[in-house]
Coordinates of C-alpha atoms and ligand atoms in Angstrom, one line a residue:
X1 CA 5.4 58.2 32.1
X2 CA 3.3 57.1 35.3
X3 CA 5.4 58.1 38.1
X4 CA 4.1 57.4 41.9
X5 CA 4.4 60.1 44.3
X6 CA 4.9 59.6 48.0
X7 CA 2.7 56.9 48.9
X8 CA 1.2 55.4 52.1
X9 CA 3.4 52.4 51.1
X10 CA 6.1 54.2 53.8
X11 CA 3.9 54.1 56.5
X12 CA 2.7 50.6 55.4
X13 CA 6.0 49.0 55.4
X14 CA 6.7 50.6 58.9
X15 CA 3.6 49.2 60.2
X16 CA 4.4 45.8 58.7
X17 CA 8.1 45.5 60.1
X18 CA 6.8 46.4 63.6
X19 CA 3.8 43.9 63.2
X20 CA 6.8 41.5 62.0
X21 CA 8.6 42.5 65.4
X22 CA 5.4 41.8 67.4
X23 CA 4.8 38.0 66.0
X24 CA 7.4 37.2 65.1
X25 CA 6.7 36.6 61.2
X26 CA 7.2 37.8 57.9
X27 CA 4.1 40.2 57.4
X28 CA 2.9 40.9 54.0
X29 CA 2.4 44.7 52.8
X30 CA 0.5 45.2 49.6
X31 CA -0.9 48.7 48.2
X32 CA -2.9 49.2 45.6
X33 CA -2.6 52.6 43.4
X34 CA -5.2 53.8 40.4
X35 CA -2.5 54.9 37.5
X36 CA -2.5 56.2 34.0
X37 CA -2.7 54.0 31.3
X38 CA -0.1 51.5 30.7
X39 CA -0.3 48.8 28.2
X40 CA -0.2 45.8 30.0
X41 CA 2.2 44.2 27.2
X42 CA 4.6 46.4 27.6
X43 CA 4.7 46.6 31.5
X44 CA 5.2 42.9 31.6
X45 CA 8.3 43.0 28.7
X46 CA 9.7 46.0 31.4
X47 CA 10.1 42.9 33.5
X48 CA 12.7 40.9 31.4
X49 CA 15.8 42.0 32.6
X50 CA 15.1 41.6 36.2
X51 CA 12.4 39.3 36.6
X52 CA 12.9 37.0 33.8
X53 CA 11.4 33.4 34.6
X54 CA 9.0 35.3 37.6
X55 CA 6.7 36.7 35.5
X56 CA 2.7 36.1 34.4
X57 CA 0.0 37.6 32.2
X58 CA -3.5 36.7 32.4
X59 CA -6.8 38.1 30.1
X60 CA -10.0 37.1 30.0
X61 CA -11.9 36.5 27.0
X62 CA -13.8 39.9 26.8
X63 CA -10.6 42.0 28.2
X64 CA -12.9 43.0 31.0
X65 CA -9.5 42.2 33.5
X66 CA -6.0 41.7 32.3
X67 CA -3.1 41.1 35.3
X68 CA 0.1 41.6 34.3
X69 CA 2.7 40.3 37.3
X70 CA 6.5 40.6 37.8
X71 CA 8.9 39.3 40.5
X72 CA 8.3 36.8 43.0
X73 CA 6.9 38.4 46.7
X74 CA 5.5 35.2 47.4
X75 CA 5.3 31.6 46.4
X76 CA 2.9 28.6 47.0
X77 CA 4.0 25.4 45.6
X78 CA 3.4 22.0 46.2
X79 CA 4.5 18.4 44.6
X80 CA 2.4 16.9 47.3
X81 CA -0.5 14.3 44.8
X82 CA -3.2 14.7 47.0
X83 CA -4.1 17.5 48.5
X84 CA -2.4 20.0 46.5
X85 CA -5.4 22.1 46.4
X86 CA -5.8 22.5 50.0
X87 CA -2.0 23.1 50.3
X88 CA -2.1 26.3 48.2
X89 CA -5.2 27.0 50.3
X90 CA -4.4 26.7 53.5
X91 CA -0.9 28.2 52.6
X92 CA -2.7 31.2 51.0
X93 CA -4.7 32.0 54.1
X94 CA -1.5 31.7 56.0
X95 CA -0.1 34.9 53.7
X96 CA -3.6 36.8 54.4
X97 CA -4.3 36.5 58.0
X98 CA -1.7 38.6 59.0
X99 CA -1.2 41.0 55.8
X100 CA -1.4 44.5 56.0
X101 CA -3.7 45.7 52.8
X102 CA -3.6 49.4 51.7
X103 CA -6.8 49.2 49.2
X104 CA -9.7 51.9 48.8
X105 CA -10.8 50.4 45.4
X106 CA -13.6 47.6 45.5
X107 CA -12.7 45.4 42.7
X108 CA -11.6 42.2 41.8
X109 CA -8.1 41.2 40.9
X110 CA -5.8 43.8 42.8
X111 CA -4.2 43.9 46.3
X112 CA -3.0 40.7 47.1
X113 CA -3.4 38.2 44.2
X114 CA -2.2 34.7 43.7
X115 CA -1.5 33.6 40.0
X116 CA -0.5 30.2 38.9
X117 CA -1.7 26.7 37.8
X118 CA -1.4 22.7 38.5
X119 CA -0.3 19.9 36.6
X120 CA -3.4 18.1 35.2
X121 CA -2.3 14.6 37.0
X122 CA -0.2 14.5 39.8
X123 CA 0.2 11.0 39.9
X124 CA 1.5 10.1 36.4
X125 CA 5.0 9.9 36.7
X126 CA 6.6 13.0 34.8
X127 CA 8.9 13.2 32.7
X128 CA 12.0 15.9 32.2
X129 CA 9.6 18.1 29.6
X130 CA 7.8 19.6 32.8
X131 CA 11.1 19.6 35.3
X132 CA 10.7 23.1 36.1
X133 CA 7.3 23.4 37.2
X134 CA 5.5 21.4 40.4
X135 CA 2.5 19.5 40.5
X136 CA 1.1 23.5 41.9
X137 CA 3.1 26.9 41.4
X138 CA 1.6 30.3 42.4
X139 CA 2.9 33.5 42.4
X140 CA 2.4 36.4 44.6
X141 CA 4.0 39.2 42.6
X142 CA 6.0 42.1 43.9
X143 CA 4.4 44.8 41.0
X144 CA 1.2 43.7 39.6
X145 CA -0.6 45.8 36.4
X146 CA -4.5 45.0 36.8
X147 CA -6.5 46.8 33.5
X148 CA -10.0 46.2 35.5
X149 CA -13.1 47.6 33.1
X150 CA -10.8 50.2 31.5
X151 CA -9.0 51.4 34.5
X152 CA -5.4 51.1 35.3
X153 CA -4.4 49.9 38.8
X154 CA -0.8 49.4 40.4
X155 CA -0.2 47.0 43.2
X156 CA 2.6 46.6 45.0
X157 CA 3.5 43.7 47.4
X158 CA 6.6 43.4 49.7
X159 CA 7.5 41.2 52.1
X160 CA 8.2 42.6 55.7
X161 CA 10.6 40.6 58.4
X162 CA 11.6 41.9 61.6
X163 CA 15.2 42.2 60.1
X164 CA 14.2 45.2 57.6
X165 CA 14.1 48.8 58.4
X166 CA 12.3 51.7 56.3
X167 CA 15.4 51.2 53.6
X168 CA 13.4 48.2 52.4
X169 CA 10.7 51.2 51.6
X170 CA 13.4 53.1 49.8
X171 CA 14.4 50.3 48.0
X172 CA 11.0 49.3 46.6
X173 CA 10.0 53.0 45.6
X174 CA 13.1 52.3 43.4
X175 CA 12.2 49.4 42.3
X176 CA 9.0 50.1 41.4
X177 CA 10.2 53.4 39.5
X178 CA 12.1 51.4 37.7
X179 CA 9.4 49.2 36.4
X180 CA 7.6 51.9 35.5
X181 CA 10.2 53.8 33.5
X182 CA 10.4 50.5 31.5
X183 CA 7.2 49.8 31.1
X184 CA 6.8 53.6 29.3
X185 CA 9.2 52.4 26.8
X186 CA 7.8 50.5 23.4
X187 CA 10.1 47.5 23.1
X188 CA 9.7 45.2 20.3
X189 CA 10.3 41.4 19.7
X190 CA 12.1 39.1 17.0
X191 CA 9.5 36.2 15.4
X192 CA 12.0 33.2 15.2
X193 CA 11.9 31.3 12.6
X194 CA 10.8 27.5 12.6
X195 CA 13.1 25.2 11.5
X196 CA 11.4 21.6 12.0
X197 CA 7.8 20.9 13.5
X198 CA 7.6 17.0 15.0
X199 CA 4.9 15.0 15.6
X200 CA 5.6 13.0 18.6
X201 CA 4.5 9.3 17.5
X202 CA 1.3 10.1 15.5
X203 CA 0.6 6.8 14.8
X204 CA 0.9 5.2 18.2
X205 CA -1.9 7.8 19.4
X206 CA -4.1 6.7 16.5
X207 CA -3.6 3.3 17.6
X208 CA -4.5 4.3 21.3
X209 CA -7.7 5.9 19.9
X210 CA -8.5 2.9 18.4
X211 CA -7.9 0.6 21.3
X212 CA -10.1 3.2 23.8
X213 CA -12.7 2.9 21.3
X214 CA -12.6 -1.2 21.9
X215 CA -12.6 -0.1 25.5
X216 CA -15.5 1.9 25.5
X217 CA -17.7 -0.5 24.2
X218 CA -17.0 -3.2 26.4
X219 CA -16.3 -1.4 30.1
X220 CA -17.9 0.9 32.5
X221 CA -15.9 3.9 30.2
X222 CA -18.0 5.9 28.6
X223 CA -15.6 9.1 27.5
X224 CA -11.5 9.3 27.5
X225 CA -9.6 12.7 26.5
X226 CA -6.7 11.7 24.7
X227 CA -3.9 14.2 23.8
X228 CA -0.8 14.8 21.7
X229 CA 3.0 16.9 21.4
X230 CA 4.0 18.5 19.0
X231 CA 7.6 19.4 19.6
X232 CA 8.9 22.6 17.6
X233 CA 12.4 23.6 16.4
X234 CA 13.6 27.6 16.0
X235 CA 16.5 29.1 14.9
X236 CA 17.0 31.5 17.9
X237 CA 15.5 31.1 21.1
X238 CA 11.4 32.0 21.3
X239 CA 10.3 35.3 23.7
X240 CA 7.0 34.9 25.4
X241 CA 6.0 38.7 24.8
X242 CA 6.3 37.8 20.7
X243 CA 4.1 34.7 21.2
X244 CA 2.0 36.8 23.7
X245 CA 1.5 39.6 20.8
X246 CA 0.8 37.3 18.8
X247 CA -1.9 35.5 20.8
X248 CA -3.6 38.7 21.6
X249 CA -3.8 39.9 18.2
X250 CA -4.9 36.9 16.6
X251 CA -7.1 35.0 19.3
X252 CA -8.4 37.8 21.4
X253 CA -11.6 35.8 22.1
X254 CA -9.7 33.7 24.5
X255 CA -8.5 33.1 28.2
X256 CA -4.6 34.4 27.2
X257 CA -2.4 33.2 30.0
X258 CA 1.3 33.2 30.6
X259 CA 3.6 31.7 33.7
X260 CA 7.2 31.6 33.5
X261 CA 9.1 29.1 35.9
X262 CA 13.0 29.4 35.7
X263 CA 13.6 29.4 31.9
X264 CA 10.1 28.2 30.7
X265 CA 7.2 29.4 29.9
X266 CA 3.9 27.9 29.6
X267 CA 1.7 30.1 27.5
X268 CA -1.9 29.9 25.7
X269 CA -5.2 30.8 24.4
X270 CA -7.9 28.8 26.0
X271 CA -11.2 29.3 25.2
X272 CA -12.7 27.3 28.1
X273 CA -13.4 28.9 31.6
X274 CA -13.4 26.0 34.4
X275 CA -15.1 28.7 37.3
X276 CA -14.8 31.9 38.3
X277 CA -16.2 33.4 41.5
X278 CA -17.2 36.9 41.6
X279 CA -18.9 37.3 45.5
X280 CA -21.6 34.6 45.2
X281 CA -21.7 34.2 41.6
X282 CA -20.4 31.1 40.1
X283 CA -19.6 30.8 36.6
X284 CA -18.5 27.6 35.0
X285 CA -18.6 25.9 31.4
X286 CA -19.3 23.0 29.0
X287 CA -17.0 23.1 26.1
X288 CA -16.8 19.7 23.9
X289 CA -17.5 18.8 20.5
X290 CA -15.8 20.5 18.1
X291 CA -15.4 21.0 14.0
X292 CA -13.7 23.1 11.7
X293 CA -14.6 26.7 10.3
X294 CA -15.5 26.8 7.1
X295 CA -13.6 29.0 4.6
X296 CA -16.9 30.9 3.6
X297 CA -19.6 31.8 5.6
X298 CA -22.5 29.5 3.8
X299 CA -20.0 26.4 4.3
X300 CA -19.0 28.0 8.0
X301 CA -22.8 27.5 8.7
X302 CA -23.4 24.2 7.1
X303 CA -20.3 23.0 9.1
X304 CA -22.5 24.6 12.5
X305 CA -24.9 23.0 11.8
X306 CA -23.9 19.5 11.2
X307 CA -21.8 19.8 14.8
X308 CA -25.3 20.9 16.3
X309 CA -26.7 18.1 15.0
X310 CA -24.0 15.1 15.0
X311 CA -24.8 12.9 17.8
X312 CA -21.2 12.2 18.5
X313 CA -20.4 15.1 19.5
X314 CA -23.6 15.9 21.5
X315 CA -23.1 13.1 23.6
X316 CA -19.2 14.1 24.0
X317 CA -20.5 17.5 25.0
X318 CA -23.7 15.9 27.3
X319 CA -21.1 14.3 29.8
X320 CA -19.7 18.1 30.3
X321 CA -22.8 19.2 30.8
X322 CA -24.5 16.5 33.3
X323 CA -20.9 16.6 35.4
X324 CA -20.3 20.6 35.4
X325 CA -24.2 20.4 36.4
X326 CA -23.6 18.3 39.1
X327 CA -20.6 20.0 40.5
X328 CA -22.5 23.3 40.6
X329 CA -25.3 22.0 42.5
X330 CA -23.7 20.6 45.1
X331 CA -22.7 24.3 46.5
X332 CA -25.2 26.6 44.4
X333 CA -29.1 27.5 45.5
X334 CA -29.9 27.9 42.0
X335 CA -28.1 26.3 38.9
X336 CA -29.2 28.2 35.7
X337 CA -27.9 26.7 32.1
X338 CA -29.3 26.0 28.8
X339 CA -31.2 22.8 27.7
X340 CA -29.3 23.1 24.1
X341 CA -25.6 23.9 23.5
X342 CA -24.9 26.3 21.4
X343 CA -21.9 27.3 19.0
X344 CA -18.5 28.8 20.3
X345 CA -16.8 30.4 17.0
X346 CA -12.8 30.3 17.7
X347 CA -10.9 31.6 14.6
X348 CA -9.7 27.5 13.4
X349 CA -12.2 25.5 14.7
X350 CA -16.1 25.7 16.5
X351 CA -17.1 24.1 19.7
X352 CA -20.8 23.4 21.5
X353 CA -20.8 25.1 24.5
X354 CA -23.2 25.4 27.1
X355 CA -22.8 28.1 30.0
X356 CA -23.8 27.3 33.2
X357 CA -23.9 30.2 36.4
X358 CA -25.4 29.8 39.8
X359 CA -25.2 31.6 43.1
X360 CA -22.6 29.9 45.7
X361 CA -24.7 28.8 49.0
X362 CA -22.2 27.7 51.3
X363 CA -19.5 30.3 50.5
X364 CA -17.4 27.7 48.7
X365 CA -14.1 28.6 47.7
X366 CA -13.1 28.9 44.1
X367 CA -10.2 26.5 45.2
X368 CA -12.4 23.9 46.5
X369 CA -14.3 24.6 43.1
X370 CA -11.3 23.9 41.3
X371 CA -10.4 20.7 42.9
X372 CA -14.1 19.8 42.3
X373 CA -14.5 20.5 38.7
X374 CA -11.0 19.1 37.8
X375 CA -10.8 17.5 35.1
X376 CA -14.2 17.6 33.7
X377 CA -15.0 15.4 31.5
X378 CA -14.1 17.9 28.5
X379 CA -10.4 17.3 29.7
X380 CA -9.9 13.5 31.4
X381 CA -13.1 11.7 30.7
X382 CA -16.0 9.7 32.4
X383 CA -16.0 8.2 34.8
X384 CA -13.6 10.8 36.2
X385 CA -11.0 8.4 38.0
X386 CA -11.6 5.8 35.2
X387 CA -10.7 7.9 32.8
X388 CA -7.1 9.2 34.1
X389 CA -6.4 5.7 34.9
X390 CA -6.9 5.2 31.1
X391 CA -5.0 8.4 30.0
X392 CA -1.9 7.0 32.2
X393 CA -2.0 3.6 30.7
X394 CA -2.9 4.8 26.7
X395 CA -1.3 8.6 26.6
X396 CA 2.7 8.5 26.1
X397 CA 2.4 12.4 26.7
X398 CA 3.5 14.2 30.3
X399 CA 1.1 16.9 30.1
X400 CA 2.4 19.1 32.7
X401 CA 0.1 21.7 33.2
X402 CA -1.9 21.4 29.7
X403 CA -5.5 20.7 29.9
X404 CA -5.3 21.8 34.0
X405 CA -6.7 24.8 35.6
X406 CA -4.8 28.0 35.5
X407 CA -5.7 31.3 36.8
X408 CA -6.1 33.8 39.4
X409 CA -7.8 34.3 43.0
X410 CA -7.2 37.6 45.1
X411 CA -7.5 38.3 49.1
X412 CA -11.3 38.8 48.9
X413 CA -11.9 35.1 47.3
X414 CA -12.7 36.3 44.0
X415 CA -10.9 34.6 41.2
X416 CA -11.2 32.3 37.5
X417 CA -9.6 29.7 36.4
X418 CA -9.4 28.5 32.6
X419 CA -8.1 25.0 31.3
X420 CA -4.9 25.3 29.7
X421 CA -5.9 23.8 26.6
X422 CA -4.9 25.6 23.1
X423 CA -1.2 26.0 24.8
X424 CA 2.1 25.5 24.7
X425 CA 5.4 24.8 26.3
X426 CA 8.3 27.3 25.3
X427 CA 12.0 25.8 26.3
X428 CA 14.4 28.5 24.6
X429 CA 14.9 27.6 21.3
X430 CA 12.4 24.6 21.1
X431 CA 8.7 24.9 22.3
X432 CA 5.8 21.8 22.6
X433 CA 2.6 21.9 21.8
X434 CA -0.4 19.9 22.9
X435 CA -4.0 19.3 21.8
X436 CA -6.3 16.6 22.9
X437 CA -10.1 15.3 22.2
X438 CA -12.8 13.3 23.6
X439 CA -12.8 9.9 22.3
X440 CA -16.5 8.3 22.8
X441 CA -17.7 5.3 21.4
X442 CA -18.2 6.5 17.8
X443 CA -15.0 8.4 17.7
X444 CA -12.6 7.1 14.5
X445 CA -8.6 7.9 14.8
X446 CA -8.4 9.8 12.1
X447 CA -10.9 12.3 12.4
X448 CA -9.7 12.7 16.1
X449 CA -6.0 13.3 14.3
X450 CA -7.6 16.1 12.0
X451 CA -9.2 17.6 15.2
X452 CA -6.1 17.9 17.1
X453 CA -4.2 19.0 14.1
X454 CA -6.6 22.0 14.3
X455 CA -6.4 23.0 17.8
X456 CA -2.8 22.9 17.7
X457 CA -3.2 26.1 15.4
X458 CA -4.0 28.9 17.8
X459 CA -0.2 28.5 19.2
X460 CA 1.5 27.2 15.9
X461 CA 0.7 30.5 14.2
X462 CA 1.8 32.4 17.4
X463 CA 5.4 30.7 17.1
X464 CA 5.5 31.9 13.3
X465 CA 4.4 28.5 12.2
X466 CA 2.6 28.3 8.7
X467 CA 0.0 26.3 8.8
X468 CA -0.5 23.6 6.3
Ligands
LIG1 C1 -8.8 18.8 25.0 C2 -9.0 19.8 24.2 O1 -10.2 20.3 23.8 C3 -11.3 20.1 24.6 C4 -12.1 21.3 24.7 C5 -13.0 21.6 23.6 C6 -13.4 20.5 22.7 C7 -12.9 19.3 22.9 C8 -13.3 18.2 21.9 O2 -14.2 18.4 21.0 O3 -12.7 17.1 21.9 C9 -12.1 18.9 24.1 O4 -13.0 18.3 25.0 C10 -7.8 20.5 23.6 O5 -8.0 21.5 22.9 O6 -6.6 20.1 23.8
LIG2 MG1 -13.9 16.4 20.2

């Protein structure tokens, strides 16, 4: 069991209070500490007695860094449509400038770290579905796991006022203990059983297909995302570390996030990165254009090949590509990226995808990155604002925070995001699913209904669902 002997925490937490004393301020502590190996899974089940509904998970697609986070130190929110970007921003620096960071390890992902996502559009009216989270919620948590490369590290964050004395230390070394104890333990979790599986007014979206098809070829529109629910029934109420096992087992090739808010949880297995920043790298992708896997490998490469080759879905995937390009160039030197897509293999269905990494010139944020990228044309459509003027008046969906970015950035300005595609809402006993696709002027309703119906599979298995 990983236990933490007397750390500079004590000393931290002094210095904090007094710098708390001195401006008058809430000052914010955070240590970072290289432990044993914990499995991030079960550190972040330690958390459901006490931190229940405060909790995240986050790994990338190569398991290169996994955060696992529990309790609430800190939190950014915002309802504001605008600028709800900037708000987490400029509330984020707000936390930094005056924090007091106990960190001898270079590396991304530890010390203070904000995790959280935004809805996709702030200015559709929502609907009770996504009551519990804001247009924006970040966490800053108060015990954060971060598997970086192979190596465990421990950070822990605590808020200092000019209230607290050096109890507040005692307290958190208990705390923290705590955790830890937990997280030593193996727990296991029940797989509910689903009881009905509804498709939220299949035929109406068909129909809206249909009618942005018409659209297309008569307006400035050129591509429109359109996306479904499919609203799920169990027989006892759904954990988010079964669903999470799950996930990890079964789509490990995948951006696996989880953020709880009150008694939801919004969890998934994306496979598409919107950016990450890693000092002046910039990393960002084209994922559109999809098809099924094949259930042997010649038909699984005649199916490649025909998406390669269907100019459909080449042109879906071009308007990624020329936008994401864009984007990039307007902060990057250099923008590097293929001149051909190539294939992305999930386990239920294969996309074209086309990488694209440059180095950031004018030390952009991977905020104002976000807010740049958001939604490319993979999620909303083109042009941009054309597009999500179309999704509000055609989609009867409240997507929440599906198809928006989600992710991480720490103190340094490192951080990715994914889009929260391939997810799912869990509400106790019931859950909703969603899955979307670009609609372009050769797209037909019902092969856009068969590709939805596959992408909802990465979740519908992790919630025990058979798939038909
Ligand atoms: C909008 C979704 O997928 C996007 C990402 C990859 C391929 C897509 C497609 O071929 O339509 C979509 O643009 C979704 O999975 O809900
Ligand atoms: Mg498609």
């Amino acid at each position: 069991m990983v236990a933490i002997q007397e750390t500079e925490l004590k000393q931290g937490i002094f210095n904090g209070i007094a710098r708390a004393k001195g401006r008058s301020q809430s000052i914010l502590v955070s240590e970072v500490h290289k432990i044993e190996h914990l499995d991030p899974v079960d550190f972040f089940a330690a958390g459901r007695e006490k931190y229940l509904g405060e909790r995240f998970f986050w790994k990338d697609p190569e398991g290169k860094l996994v955060l696992a986070g529990l309790g609430i130190c800190g939190q950014i929110q915002s309802d504001q449509a605008a600028d709800r970007f900037f708000h987490v921003e400029k509330e984020w620096k707000r936390f930094m400038d005056s924090a007091l960071i106990i960190n001898k390890y270079q590396r991304n992902g530890m010390g203070p770290t904000l995790f959280g996502g935004f809805s996709f559009d702030p200015q559709k009216q929502g609907t009770a579905l996504w009551s519990k989270f804001p247009e924006a919620l970040f966490q800053i948590p108060k015990y954060m796991l971060t598997l970086s490369n192979g190596e465990m590290f421990l950070t822990t964050n605590v808020i200092c006022t000019h209230h607290d004395d050096l109890t507040l230390f005692e307290k958190v070394s208990r705390e923290r203990q705590e955790v830890l104890s937990k997280a030593a333990m193996k727990q296991s979790f029940a797989q509910p059983k689903l009881k009905k599986m509804v498709e939220i007014e299949p035929e109406a979206w068909k129909q809206a297909i249909t009618h942005v098809v018409k659209d297309l070829k008569q307006s400035e529109l050129k591509k429109v995302v359109l996306a479904r629910e499919l609203r799920l029934h169990f027989d006892e109420e759904v954990q988010a570390e079964r669903v999470l096992v799950n996930l990890l087992d079964h789509q490990n090739d995948s951006f696996t996030f989880v953020l709880e808010s009150n008694n939801d949880c919004f969890i998934g297995a994306s496979p598409e990165r919107l950016v990450k920043k890693e000092g002046k790298s910039l990393y960002s992708a084209c994922l559109a254009g999809s098809i099924a896997r094949g259930n042997t490998p010649e038909e699984d490469d005649r199916l490649g090949s025909e998406l390669l080759s269907d100019q459909k879905n080449l042109m879906e995937h071009q308007y990624v590509v020329e936008m994401i390009k864009e984007a990039m160039e307007e902060t990057c030197n250099e923008v590097l990226l293929p001149e051909q897509p190539v294939l992305m293999k999930m386990k239920y269905i294969q996309h074209l995808y086309t990488p694209v990494i440059g180095k950031n010139r004018a030390g952009t944020s991977i905020l104002h990155l976000v807010n740049r990228l958001h939604p490319t044309p993979a999620l909303g459509g083109l042009p941009k604002q054309a597009a999500i003027e179309k999704i509000r008046e055609m989609e009867q969906l409240d997507r929440g925070l599906y198809a928006a970015p989600v992710g991480w950035m720490d103190y340094q300005g490192n951080g990715e995001f994914a889009v929260a595609i391939r997810s799912g809402l869990i509400q106790g006993k019931e859950a909703s699913l969603f899955a979307g696709c670009g609609v372009v002027a050769d797209s037909n309703a019902e092969s856009e209904y068969k590709e939805t119906s596959i992408k909802f599979r990465p979740m519908l298995t992790a919630l025990g669902g058979k798939i038909t």
